[in-house]
């Protein structure tokens, strides 16, 4: 039998932490292994417990979720730990910096229990997950800020097809949807995605979205 997905819950609201723990512990194949009420404690527990996924509230005392995410994702001893950022607001200005810091995705706190569980499972497999209702609007908004450098050199070496796939990923399409859009097989899409991750040195799908917008490729659209 496969090992349970081990989840660390980081949120400054005890009631929410309890609700998340109840959901996780009642889900087959998942286990809550710890709780943190601030970012500093989240980093400490992540380093000690090595969870598969950290549910990371972005707004916490002592150390906020962005700083905590950066600490976790930049620490080689926690290379297998993935961060799923949580926010109350679909346009939270913290979300884009959290993804830049290394979070594998974000979801709204009012997401359905089923969707949250599905998101945790996706993150645990090494993929990224982004709240579909706000992905393009959010990422585009923050990637156009003056603080965002256009990372065009990161796209050097990408084939035309890989650029097409990257644009579609940035627009929130799943592998199956990309397969239908480009009229190519699903295994071929997966091969392109794997190649993209390697070539631009992205950790997961969430970072591919960031790179697509930071480089301007997503705004230019499909290459001609």
Short mmCIF file of C-alpha atoms in Angstrom, two decimals:
data_model
loop_
_atom_site.label_atom_id
_atom_site.label_comp_id
_atom_site.label_asym_id
_atom_site.label_seq_id
_atom_site.Cartn_x
_atom_site.Cartn_y
_atom_site.Cartn_z
CA UNK A 1 0.00 0.00 0.00
CA UNK A 2 1.27 3.48 -0.88
CA UNK A 3 2.50 5.66 1.96
CA UNK A 4 0.18 8.41 3.18
CA UNK A 5 0.77 11.96 2.01
CA UNK A 6 2.19 13.75 5.06
CA UNK A 7 0.88 17.29 5.48
CA UNK A 8 2.05 20.15 7.70
CA UNK A 9 -0.58 22.83 8.37
CA UNK A 10 0.59 26.44 8.83
CA UNK A 11 -2.10 28.99 9.68
CA UNK A 12 -2.42 31.55 12.47
CA UNK A 13 -6.10 30.74 13.01
CA UNK A 14 -6.49 27.74 15.31
CA UNK A 15 -10.02 27.05 14.07
CA UNK A 16 -8.86 26.76 10.47
CA UNK A 17 -5.92 24.58 11.43
CA UNK A 18 -8.31 22.27 13.24
CA UNK A 19 -10.65 22.15 10.24
CA UNK A 20 -7.81 21.36 7.86
CA UNK A 21 -6.47 18.67 10.20
CA UNK A 22 -9.90 17.05 10.46
CA UNK A 23 -10.25 17.03 6.67
CA UNK A 24 -6.78 15.64 6.07
CA UNK A 25 -6.93 12.98 8.77
CA UNK A 26 -10.33 11.80 7.54
CA UNK A 27 -9.04 11.43 3.97
CA UNK A 28 -7.67 7.99 3.07
CA UNK A 29 -4.01 8.21 2.12
CA UNK A 30 -3.35 11.47 3.98
CA UNK A 31 -2.08 12.36 7.42
CA UNK A 32 -1.61 15.70 9.22
CA UNK A 33 1.77 15.49 10.97
CA UNK A 34 1.96 18.93 12.58
CA UNK A 35 0.55 22.43 12.99
CA UNK A 36 2.22 25.84 13.07
CA UNK A 37 0.69 29.16 14.02
CA UNK A 38 3.36 31.34 12.40
CA UNK A 39 5.86 31.16 9.57
CA UNK A 40 8.93 30.69 11.73
CA UNK A 41 7.39 27.66 13.42
CA UNK A 42 6.34 26.32 10.01
CA UNK A 43 9.96 26.41 8.82
CA UNK A 44 11.13 24.77 12.03
CA UNK A 45 8.61 21.94 11.75
CA UNK A 46 9.21 21.49 8.02
CA UNK A 47 12.90 21.06 8.69
CA UNK A 48 12.23 18.61 11.51
CA UNK A 49 9.35 16.57 10.07
CA UNK A 50 10.06 16.73 6.30
CA UNK A 51 6.38 16.73 5.23
CA UNK A 52 5.37 16.02 1.65
CA UNK A 53 3.21 19.15 1.53
CA UNK A 54 2.98 22.31 3.63
CA UNK A 55 -0.38 24.11 3.60
CA UNK A 56 0.97 27.64 3.97
CA UNK A 57 -1.19 30.59 4.99
CA UNK A 58 0.36 33.68 3.42
CA UNK A 59 -0.54 36.11 6.20
CA UNK A 60 0.95 35.03 9.52
CA UNK A 61 2.81 36.71 12.40
CA UNK A 62 6.52 36.43 13.28
CA UNK A 63 7.38 35.35 9.73
CA UNK A 64 4.87 35.63 6.89
CA UNK A 65 4.11 32.83 4.46
CA UNK A 66 6.30 34.24 1.70
CA UNK A 67 9.44 34.31 3.85
CA UNK A 68 8.63 30.88 5.25
CA UNK A 69 8.12 29.49 1.74
CA UNK A 70 11.43 30.95 0.61
CA UNK A 71 13.22 29.41 3.59
CA UNK A 72 11.74 25.99 2.91
CA UNK A 73 12.16 25.94 -0.86
CA UNK A 74 15.75 27.22 -0.81
CA UNK A 75 16.93 24.71 1.78
CA UNK A 76 18.48 21.68 0.09
CA UNK A 77 17.75 19.53 3.13
CA UNK A 78 14.04 20.07 2.40
CA UNK A 79 14.21 19.44 -1.34
CA UNK A 80 11.25 17.05 -1.21
CA UNK A 81 8.97 19.44 0.68
CA UNK A 82 6.32 21.17 -1.45
CA UNK A 83 4.39 24.29 -0.48
CA UNK A 84 0.74 24.92 -1.29
CA UNK A 85 -0.02 28.56 -0.50
CA UNK A 86 -3.45 29.46 0.85
CA UNK A 87 -5.12 32.86 0.76
CA UNK A 88 -8.50 34.38 1.54
CA UNK A 89 -8.36 36.73 -1.44
CA UNK A 90 -8.17 35.92 -5.14
CA UNK A 91 -6.09 39.05 -5.79
CA UNK A 92 -3.89 38.82 -2.70
CA UNK A 93 -0.69 40.72 -3.47
CA UNK A 94 1.19 38.04 -1.55
CA UNK A 95 0.39 35.27 -4.01
CA UNK A 96 2.78 36.14 -6.84
CA UNK A 97 5.76 36.66 -4.50
CA UNK A 98 4.90 33.34 -2.84
CA UNK A 99 5.12 31.57 -6.20
CA UNK A 100 8.39 33.34 -6.90
CA UNK A 101 9.64 32.15 -3.52
CA UNK A 102 9.07 28.56 -4.64
CA UNK A 103 5.48 27.64 -3.76
CA UNK A 104 4.17 24.92 -6.06
CA UNK A 105 0.80 26.63 -6.26
CA UNK A 106 -1.97 28.41 -4.44
CA UNK A 107 -5.60 27.88 -3.62
CA UNK A 108 -8.28 30.00 -1.98
CA UNK A 109 -9.22 29.10 1.59
CA UNK A 110 -12.87 28.83 0.61
CA UNK A 111 -12.10 26.06 -1.89
CA UNK A 112 -14.25 22.97 -1.53
CA UNK A 113 -12.84 20.18 0.65
CA UNK A 114 -12.69 17.88 -2.37
CA UNK A 115 -10.70 20.42 -4.40
CA UNK A 116 -8.30 21.08 -1.53
CA UNK A 117 -7.65 17.36 -1.11
CA UNK A 118 -7.12 17.04 -4.87
CA UNK A 119 -4.73 20.00 -4.79
CA UNK A 120 -2.68 18.44 -2.00
CA UNK A 121 -2.43 15.19 -3.95
CA UNK A 122 -1.28 17.03 -7.09
CA UNK A 123 1.35 18.99 -5.16
CA UNK A 124 2.58 15.81 -3.48
CA UNK A 125 3.28 14.21 -6.87
CA UNK A 126 5.60 17.06 -7.79
CA UNK A 127 3.16 18.94 -10.02
CA UNK A 128 1.90 22.49 -9.52
CA UNK A 129 -1.63 23.67 -8.91
CA UNK A 130 -3.06 27.16 -9.37
CA UNK A 131 -6.56 28.32 -8.52
CA UNK A 132 -8.11 28.28 -12.01
CA UNK A 133 -10.50 31.20 -11.51
CA UNK A 134 -7.73 33.72 -10.94
CA UNK A 135 -4.53 32.28 -12.43
CA UNK A 136 -4.13 34.37 -15.57
CA UNK A 137 -5.46 37.60 -14.06
CA UNK A 138 -3.29 37.29 -10.97
CA UNK A 139 -0.02 36.25 -12.58
CA UNK A 140 -0.32 38.77 -15.41
CA UNK A 141 -1.01 41.57 -12.93
CA UNK A 142 2.07 40.94 -10.83
CA UNK A 143 4.38 39.98 -13.69
CA UNK A 144 3.85 43.42 -15.24
CA UNK A 145 5.09 45.20 -12.12
CA UNK A 146 8.31 47.18 -12.30
CA UNK A 147 9.96 44.73 -9.93
CA UNK A 148 9.62 41.86 -12.40
CA UNK A 149 12.55 41.35 -14.74
CA UNK A 150 11.84 40.06 -18.21
CA UNK A 151 13.61 36.73 -18.25
CA UNK A 152 13.78 36.24 -22.03
CA UNK A 153 17.17 34.44 -21.91
CA UNK A 154 15.48 31.58 -20.03
CA UNK A 155 13.54 30.79 -23.20
CA UNK A 156 16.62 30.38 -25.36
CA UNK A 157 16.73 26.88 -26.77
CA UNK A 158 13.01 26.22 -26.63
CA UNK A 159 11.49 24.79 -29.78
CA UNK A 160 8.44 26.39 -31.36
CA UNK A 161 6.30 23.53 -30.09
CA UNK A 162 7.67 23.89 -26.55
CA UNK A 163 6.83 27.60 -26.63
CA UNK A 164 3.30 26.74 -27.75
CA UNK A 165 2.93 24.31 -24.87
CA UNK A 166 4.31 26.89 -22.42
CA UNK A 167 1.78 29.50 -23.56
CA UNK A 168 -1.07 27.04 -23.09
CA UNK A 169 0.20 26.09 -19.62
CA UNK A 170 0.27 29.78 -18.74
CA UNK A 171 -3.34 30.02 -19.84
CA UNK A 172 -4.31 27.33 -17.36
CA UNK A 173 -4.79 24.39 -19.73
CA UNK A 174 -4.28 20.85 -18.45
CA UNK A 175 -2.17 18.32 -20.34
CA UNK A 176 -5.34 16.75 -21.76
CA UNK A 177 -6.59 20.15 -22.95
CA UNK A 178 -3.21 20.93 -24.53
CA UNK A 179 -3.35 17.58 -26.30
CA UNK A 180 -6.69 18.46 -27.85
CA UNK A 181 -5.69 22.06 -28.66
CA UNK A 182 -2.48 21.10 -30.47
CA UNK A 183 -3.80 17.79 -31.81
CA UNK A 184 -0.94 15.79 -30.34
CA UNK A 185 -0.95 12.76 -28.06
CA UNK A 186 -1.01 13.05 -24.28
CA UNK A 187 2.37 11.28 -23.91
CA UNK A 188 3.83 13.82 -26.35
CA UNK A 189 2.47 16.69 -24.25
CA UNK A 190 4.02 15.16 -21.13
CA UNK A 191 7.34 14.86 -22.96
CA UNK A 192 7.22 18.55 -23.91
CA UNK A 193 6.35 19.55 -20.35
CA UNK A 194 9.26 17.52 -18.98
CA UNK A 195 11.58 19.11 -21.53
CA UNK A 196 10.35 22.59 -20.57
CA UNK A 197 10.97 21.95 -16.88
CA UNK A 198 14.52 20.84 -17.62
CA UNK A 199 15.40 23.59 -20.10
CA UNK A 200 14.16 26.56 -18.04
CA UNK A 201 15.15 24.90 -14.75
CA UNK A 202 11.64 25.15 -13.34
CA UNK A 203 10.64 23.20 -10.27
CA UNK A 204 7.09 22.50 -11.41
CA UNK A 205 4.15 23.68 -13.52
CA UNK A 206 3.51 26.71 -11.31
CA UNK A 207 6.98 28.04 -12.04
CA UNK A 208 6.44 27.48 -15.76
CA UNK A 209 3.47 29.85 -15.53
CA UNK A 210 5.62 32.49 -13.85
CA UNK A 211 8.38 32.15 -16.45
CA UNK A 212 5.88 32.43 -19.31
CA UNK A 213 4.61 35.75 -17.97
CA UNK A 214 7.95 37.12 -16.80
CA UNK A 215 9.45 36.47 -20.23
CA UNK A 216 6.51 38.11 -21.97
CA UNK A 217 5.77 34.93 -23.94
CA UNK A 218 2.31 34.53 -22.43
CA UNK A 219 1.40 38.06 -23.43
CA UNK A 220 2.75 37.63 -26.97
CA UNK A 221 0.71 34.47 -27.38
CA UNK A 222 1.37 31.48 -29.58
CA UNK A 223 4.60 31.75 -31.63
CA UNK A 224 4.09 32.09 -35.39
#
